[in-house]
Coordinates of C-alpha atoms and ligand atoms in Angstrom, one line a residue:
M9 CA -32.3 38.8 -15.4
Q10 CA -29.1 40.0 -14.9
L11 CA -29.4 42.3 -11.9
F12 CA -26.5 44.2 -12.2
R13 CA -24.6 45.8 -15.1
K14 CA -22.2 44.1 -17.2
E15 CA -19.5 45.9 -16.6
L16 CA -19.1 44.3 -13.4
E17 CA -17.9 41.1 -14.3
K18 CA -15.7 42.8 -16.0
M19 CA -14.2 44.4 -13.0
K20 CA -12.8 43.3 -9.6
P21 CA -13.2 45.0 -5.8
Y22 CA -10.7 46.7 -4.8
V23 CA -8.0 45.0 -2.7
P24 CA -6.8 46.8 -0.2
G25 CA -3.3 47.3 2.1
K26 CA -3.4 45.5 5.8
P27 CA -4.5 47.7 8.0
I28 CA -1.0 49.2 9.9
E29 CA -1.9 48.7 13.0
E30 CA -3.1 45.0 12.4
V31 CA 1.1 44.4 10.6
K32 CA 2.2 45.4 14.1
K33 CA 0.4 43.1 15.5
E34 CA 1.1 40.0 13.3
Y35 CA 5.1 40.7 12.9
N36 CA 4.9 42.1 16.3
I37 CA 6.9 45.1 15.7
E38 CA 7.0 48.6 17.1
T39 CA 6.9 51.4 14.1
I40 CA 5.4 51.4 10.3
E41 CA 7.1 52.9 7.7
K42 CA 4.6 53.4 5.4
L43 CA 6.0 54.4 1.7
A44 CA 4.0 53.1 -0.7
S45 CA 0.8 55.6 -1.0
N46 CA 3.3 58.7 -1.8
E47 CA 2.0 60.2 1.1
N48 CA 3.9 63.5 2.2
P49 CA 6.0 62.9 5.0
L50 CA 5.8 65.8 6.6
G51 CA 2.4 65.0 6.9
P52 CA -0.3 68.5 6.2
S53 CA 0.2 72.0 5.9
K54 CA -0.6 73.4 9.3
K55 CA -3.3 75.8 7.5
A56 CA -4.9 73.0 6.2
I57 CA -5.2 72.0 10.0
E58 CA -6.1 75.5 11.1
R59 CA -8.9 76.3 8.6
I60 CA -10.5 72.5 9.3
K61 CA -10.2 73.6 13.5
A62 CA -12.6 77.0 12.1
E63 CA -14.9 75.3 10.2
L64 CA -15.8 72.2 13.0
D65 CA -18.3 74.6 14.4
Y66 CA -20.3 74.6 11.3
I67 CA -20.0 71.0 10.1
N68 CA -23.6 71.5 10.7
I69 CA -25.0 73.4 7.4
Y70 CA -24.1 71.6 3.9
P71 CA -20.7 73.0 2.3
D72 CA -21.0 75.5 -0.9
A73 CA -22.0 72.7 -3.7
T74 CA -20.2 74.9 -5.7
A75 CA -16.8 75.3 -3.9
A76 CA -16.7 78.5 -5.6
K77 CA -14.7 80.4 -3.4
L78 CA -11.9 76.8 -3.8
R79 CA -12.3 76.7 -6.7
Q80 CA -12.0 81.0 -7.9
E81 CA -8.1 80.7 -6.1
I82 CA -7.8 77.7 -7.7
A83 CA -8.6 79.4 -11.0
L84 CA -6.2 82.7 -9.3
S85 CA -3.4 80.3 -8.3
H86 CA -3.1 79.2 -12.4
D87 CA -4.2 82.4 -14.0
V88 CA -6.9 80.5 -15.7
K89 CA -11.2 81.5 -14.9
M90 CA -12.9 79.5 -11.4
E91 CA -15.5 78.4 -14.7
N92 CA -12.2 76.0 -15.9
I93 CA -12.2 74.1 -13.1
V94 CA -14.3 71.5 -11.5
L95 CA -13.5 69.6 -8.0
G96 CA -13.8 66.2 -7.5
N97 CA -13.7 63.5 -4.2
G98 CA -9.7 63.4 -4.8
G99 CA -8.3 62.7 -8.5
E100 CA -10.6 59.5 -8.7
Q101 CA -13.3 61.5 -9.1
I102 CA -11.9 63.6 -12.0
L103 CA -10.8 59.7 -13.8
T104 CA -15.0 58.6 -13.0
M105 CA -16.4 62.0 -14.0
I106 CA -14.2 62.1 -17.1
A107 CA -15.1 58.0 -17.7
Q108 CA -19.3 59.0 -17.0
A109 CA -18.3 62.3 -18.7
F110 CA -17.8 61.1 -22.1
I111 CA -17.5 56.6 -22.7
N112 CA -20.8 55.3 -24.2
E113 CA -20.4 51.6 -24.8
G114 CA -17.8 50.8 -27.5
D115 CA -16.3 54.2 -27.3
E116 CA -11.9 53.3 -26.8
A117 CA -9.8 55.1 -24.3
I118 CA -6.2 54.9 -25.4
M119 CA -3.9 54.3 -22.1
A120 CA -0.2 52.6 -21.4
D121 CA 0.4 49.9 -19.3
V122 CA 2.1 49.9 -16.6
T123 CA 0.6 53.2 -15.6
F124 CA -2.2 54.1 -13.1
G125 CA -5.3 51.5 -12.9
L126 CA -8.2 54.3 -12.2
Y127 CA -7.8 54.9 -16.6
K128 CA -8.8 51.1 -16.9
T129 CA -11.0 50.5 -14.4
S130 CA -13.7 53.4 -15.1
V131 CA -14.0 53.5 -18.7
T132 CA -14.9 49.7 -18.2
H133 CA -17.2 50.3 -16.3
M134 CA -18.7 52.9 -18.7
G135 CA -19.2 49.8 -21.6
G136 CA -16.1 51.8 -22.5
V137 CA -12.8 49.8 -24.2
P138 CA -9.6 50.7 -22.8
V139 CA -6.7 49.8 -25.4
I140 CA -3.9 49.2 -23.7
V141 CA -0.6 50.2 -25.6
K142 CA 3.5 48.9 -23.4
L143 CA 5.3 51.3 -22.3
K144 CA 8.6 51.2 -24.8
D145 CA 11.6 51.8 -22.9
H146 CA 9.4 52.2 -19.9
K147 CA 8.4 55.3 -21.3
H148 CA 4.1 55.6 -22.6
D149 CA 5.0 54.7 -26.3
F150 CA 3.5 57.1 -28.2
E151 CA 4.0 55.8 -31.4
G152 CA 2.2 53.1 -30.4
F153 CA -0.7 55.0 -29.2
I154 CA -0.8 56.9 -32.8
N155 CA -1.6 53.6 -34.2
K156 CA -4.3 53.0 -31.7
I157 CA -6.0 55.3 -33.1
N158 CA -10.0 55.8 -34.7
D159 CA -12.5 56.6 -35.6
K160 CA -14.1 55.0 -32.4
T161 CA -11.2 56.6 -30.3
K162 CA -12.5 59.1 -27.4
L163 CA -10.4 59.7 -24.6
I164 CA -6.0 59.7 -24.5
Y165 CA -4.3 59.4 -20.8
V166 CA -0.7 60.5 -20.8
C167 CA 0.0 59.8 -17.4
N168 CA 3.0 62.6 -16.7
P169 CA 4.9 62.1 -14.0
N170 CA 3.9 58.3 -14.8
N171 CA 2.6 56.2 -11.7
P172 CA 4.0 53.4 -11.1
V173 CA 7.0 54.3 -13.3
G174 CA 8.0 57.6 -12.3
N175 CA 9.3 59.1 -15.1
I176 CA 7.8 61.9 -17.7
M177 CA 7.0 62.8 -20.9
T178 CA 8.4 65.9 -21.8
K179 CA 7.6 68.6 -23.9
D180 CA 8.6 67.1 -27.1
E181 CA 7.1 64.1 -26.5
I182 CA 3.4 65.9 -25.7
D183 CA 4.0 67.7 -28.9
Y184 CA 4.6 64.6 -31.3
L185 CA 1.6 63.9 -29.5
V186 CA -1.0 66.8 -29.9
S187 CA 0.6 67.4 -33.7
N188 CA -0.8 63.5 -34.8
I189 CA -3.9 62.9 -32.6
N190 CA -6.7 65.0 -34.0
D191 CA -8.7 68.2 -32.0
D192 CA -12.1 66.2 -31.2
I193 CA -10.3 63.7 -28.6
V194 CA -10.2 64.6 -25.1
L195 CA -6.2 64.5 -23.6
V196 CA -6.5 63.9 -20.2
L197 CA -3.3 64.7 -19.0
D198 CA -3.0 63.3 -15.3
E199 CA -0.5 65.8 -13.5
A200 CA -1.0 63.9 -10.6
Y201 CA 2.8 65.1 -9.1
Y202 CA 2.9 68.5 -10.2
Q203 CA 5.0 70.1 -8.1
Y204 CA 7.9 67.5 -8.6
A205 CA 8.1 66.7 -12.5
I206 CA 8.1 70.8 -12.7
K207 CA 12.0 70.9 -11.5
N208 CA 12.6 69.4 -14.9
P209 CA 12.7 71.4 -17.4
N210 CA 11.5 69.5 -19.9
Y211 CA 8.3 68.9 -18.4
P212 CA 5.7 70.4 -20.7
Q213 CA 3.8 73.7 -19.6
S214 CA 0.3 71.5 -19.8
L215 CA -1.7 75.1 -19.0
E216 CA -0.6 76.6 -23.0
L217 CA -1.4 73.5 -24.2
L218 CA -4.9 74.4 -23.3
K219 CA -4.5 77.7 -24.1
K220 CA -4.1 76.2 -27.7
R221 CA -5.5 72.7 -27.0
P222 CA -8.7 73.3 -25.8
N223 CA -10.3 69.2 -25.6
T224 CA -7.4 68.8 -22.8
I225 CA -7.7 68.2 -19.9
I226 CA -5.3 68.6 -16.8
L227 CA -5.1 66.5 -13.5
R228 CA -4.3 67.8 -10.3
T229 CA -4.7 66.9 -6.7
F230 CA -4.1 67.6 -3.4
S231 CA -3.5 64.4 -2.5
K232 CA 0.4 63.7 -3.2
V233 CA 2.7 67.4 -2.4
A234 CA 0.1 69.2 -0.4
G235 CA -0.6 66.3 1.9
I236 CA -4.3 66.1 2.6
A237 CA -5.2 62.6 0.9
G238 CA -7.4 62.0 3.6
V239 CA -9.2 65.0 3.2
R240 CA -10.5 64.0 -0.7
V241 CA -9.4 66.8 -2.9
G242 CA -8.1 66.6 -6.4
Y243 CA -9.4 68.8 -9.8
A244 CA -9.8 69.4 -13.8
I245 CA -8.8 71.9 -15.4
S246 CA -10.3 72.4 -18.8
N247 CA -12.6 74.4 -21.2
E248 CA -15.6 75.9 -19.5
E249 CA -17.6 73.2 -21.4
I250 CA -16.3 70.0 -20.3
C251 CA -16.0 71.8 -17.0
T252 CA -19.9 72.3 -17.4
Q253 CA -20.6 68.6 -19.0
M254 CA -18.1 67.2 -16.5
A255 CA -19.7 68.8 -12.8
K256 CA -23.5 67.6 -13.8
V257 CA -21.8 64.3 -12.7
K258 CA -20.2 64.8 -10.5
G259 CA -22.6 64.4 -6.8
V260 CA -23.7 67.6 -5.7
F261 CA -22.0 68.1 -2.7
N262 CA -18.6 66.3 -3.6
I263 CA -16.7 68.6 -1.5
N264 CA -17.0 67.9 2.1
K265 CA -16.7 71.3 3.9
L266 CA -13.9 70.2 5.4
A267 CA -12.1 69.4 2.9
Q268 CA -12.6 72.9 1.0
A269 CA -11.1 74.1 3.7
A270 CA -8.3 71.9 4.3
A271 CA -7.4 73.0 0.5
L272 CA -8.1 77.2 0.7
G273 CA -4.8 76.1 3.8
A274 CA -3.0 73.7 1.7
L275 CA -2.9 76.5 -1.4
E276 CA -1.9 79.1 0.4
D277 CA 0.5 77.1 2.5
K278 CA 3.6 77.7 -0.3
E279 CA 6.7 76.8 2.4
H280 CA 5.2 73.7 2.9
I281 CA 4.7 73.1 -0.2
E282 CA 8.6 73.8 -1.2
N283 CA 9.9 72.1 1.8
T284 CA 7.9 69.1 0.8
V285 CA 9.9 69.1 -2.3
E286 CA 13.2 70.0 -1.1
L287 CA 12.5 67.2 1.2
N288 CA 11.7 64.5 -1.3
Y289 CA 14.4 64.5 -3.8
K290 CA 17.2 64.7 -0.5
S291 CA 15.4 60.9 0.2
M292 CA 15.8 60.5 -3.7
G293 CA 19.5 61.0 -3.3
I294 CA 20.0 58.7 -0.7
M295 CA 17.6 55.7 -2.4
K296 CA 19.8 56.3 -5.6
D297 CA 23.1 56.2 -4.2
Y298 CA 22.3 53.1 -2.6
F299 CA 21.5 52.1 -5.7
E300 CA 24.0 52.7 -7.7
N301 CA 26.1 51.6 -5.3
N302 CA 25.4 48.4 -5.5
N303 CA 24.1 48.2 -8.9
I304 CA 20.8 48.3 -8.7
N305 CA 18.7 49.1 -11.8
Y306 CA 16.1 51.8 -11.0
I307 CA 14.0 54.5 -13.4
D308 CA 15.0 57.9 -12.7
S309 CA 12.0 59.7 -10.9
N310 CA 10.5 63.0 -11.4
A311 CA 7.9 62.4 -8.2
N312 CA 7.6 60.7 -4.8
F313 CA 8.4 57.4 -5.3
I314 CA 11.3 55.6 -7.3
F315 CA 10.5 52.3 -9.0
V316 CA 13.3 49.7 -8.6
D317 CA 14.1 46.3 -9.8
V318 CA 15.0 44.9 -7.5
N319 CA 15.7 41.3 -9.6
T320 CA 13.9 39.4 -6.7
D321 CA 10.3 37.7 -6.2
S322 CA 8.5 41.4 -5.1
K323 CA 6.5 39.8 -3.2
V324 CA 8.6 37.7 -0.6
L325 CA 10.8 40.8 -0.4
F326 CA 7.8 42.7 0.4
E327 CA 6.7 40.4 2.9
E328 CA 10.3 40.7 4.3
L329 CA 10.4 43.7 4.5
M330 CA 7.3 44.0 6.4
K331 CA 8.7 42.4 8.9
K332 CA 11.1 45.2 9.3
G333 CA 8.2 47.5 9.5
I334 CA 8.4 48.6 6.3
I335 CA 5.6 48.9 3.9
I336 CA 6.4 49.5 -0.1
R337 CA 4.2 48.5 -3.2
P338 CA 5.1 45.2 -5.0
G339 CA 5.4 45.5 -8.4
F340 CA 4.0 42.1 -9.2
L341 CA 0.5 44.1 -8.2
W342 CA 1.1 45.6 -11.9
G343 CA 2.9 42.3 -13.8
M344 CA 6.1 43.6 -13.1
T345 CA 7.8 40.4 -10.4
N346 CA 10.9 41.8 -9.6
W347 CA 9.8 45.6 -9.4
I348 CA 8.7 47.3 -6.8
R349 CA 7.5 51.1 -6.0
V350 CA 9.0 53.3 -3.0
S351 CA 7.5 56.4 -1.9
T352 CA 9.7 58.6 -0.8
G353 CA 9.9 59.5 3.1
T354 CA 12.0 61.4 5.2
I355 CA 15.3 61.2 6.3
D356 CA 14.2 59.2 9.1
Q357 CA 12.1 56.6 6.9
T358 CA 14.8 56.6 3.2
N359 CA 17.5 55.3 5.7
K360 CA 14.9 53.1 7.2
F361 CA 14.3 51.8 4.2
V362 CA 17.3 51.3 2.5
K363 CA 18.7 49.5 5.0
A364 CA 16.4 47.4 5.6
L365 CA 17.1 46.6 1.9
D366 CA 19.9 45.7 2.0
E367 CA 20.1 43.6 5.6
V368 CA 16.6 42.3 3.1
L369 CA 19.1 41.5 -0.7
N370 CA 22.7 40.7 1.8
N371 CA 20.5 37.6 4.2
K372 CA 22.0 40.2 6.7
Ligands
PLP26 C1 -3.0 59.8 -6.8 C2 -3.2 59.9 -8.3 C3 -4.1 60.4 -8.8 C4 -5.2 60.8 -7.6 O1 -5.2 60.7 -5.8 P1 -6.5 61.7 -4.7 O2 -6.2 60.9 -3.3 O3 -7.8 60.7 -5.0 O4 -6.3 62.7 -5.6 C5 -4.5 60.1 -9.3 N1 -3.1 60.5 -11.3 C6 -2.7 59.5 -10.2 C7 -1.7 58.8 -11.1 C8 -1.8 59.2 -9.0 O5 -1.2 59.2 -8.6

């Protein structure tokens, strides 16, 4: 008898990066700048910290399983009803909930390559078939997506902006996709980097799309711009029926008390978000200037990271940068050997990265 679910054979364990403390010891360096996970370089919102502190005395009590207050506030901020919001233990859990709620064995889900890895993993886990369409000119190939649609297609994933590439699919491009797919296919719009992307006037208004096309799921997270990746809160905005079904698989207390408190604080702190977005584009500007002055090819980004063609083995470059106290995400992880993904840091961190990159590329 086979002990484990057969799908697990197709799945690999997640390989985490080396812990910072270990890297410090190994290379004998004092400070490490982690520009690898698209976290907020300004830290968490002070309001989130205050809210967490206020909850500490009550952590003997179970959290509100429905997280009613938080869902209400999120709904209010998007002008929808709280029934249109379902919360996840990070956007990650939203993605596993989507696969759990929709995928039967043999069902197909269309997605890009490269893109966020969890679409494939979560669909595979449920016995579904990830249908992979290569990027075209570094963007989602929607014509390719449409050609793959058949009776088994349940889900279509669009990562917008696309992680790790950083570019967006425009409103016109999303409209083209939508007008060529049946309404019963569920369209998942992963907008983990929404607040960065809306700076671009061509970025689609997905909430308007949801009104016209109810079988749409919009994913957002508090991990990136809101700066509370460590406590894990993400959410989906969709029609009531989808939210109700998804909530059945969420786990009863999936958003713990401190996470609910932190998200409420972060939600209030508009200034923190504005400062973060402003810093992002300054920091991005520093990197783009350097790349342009040195004829280094990059993909224009609408997120808080940038995808760069370093024209050399990213595995080696990754090690060399680490010795200089900089951690980035090497592209070989996505089969893009000569590319790296770098998160924007503080101005200081970004300057340090540019200097280190320059030294490594030019053997200084
Ligand atoms: C970071 C990220 C998420 C979700 O992250 P969580 O920390 O689990 O909220 C989802 N999609 C993409 C594309 C991401 O980059």
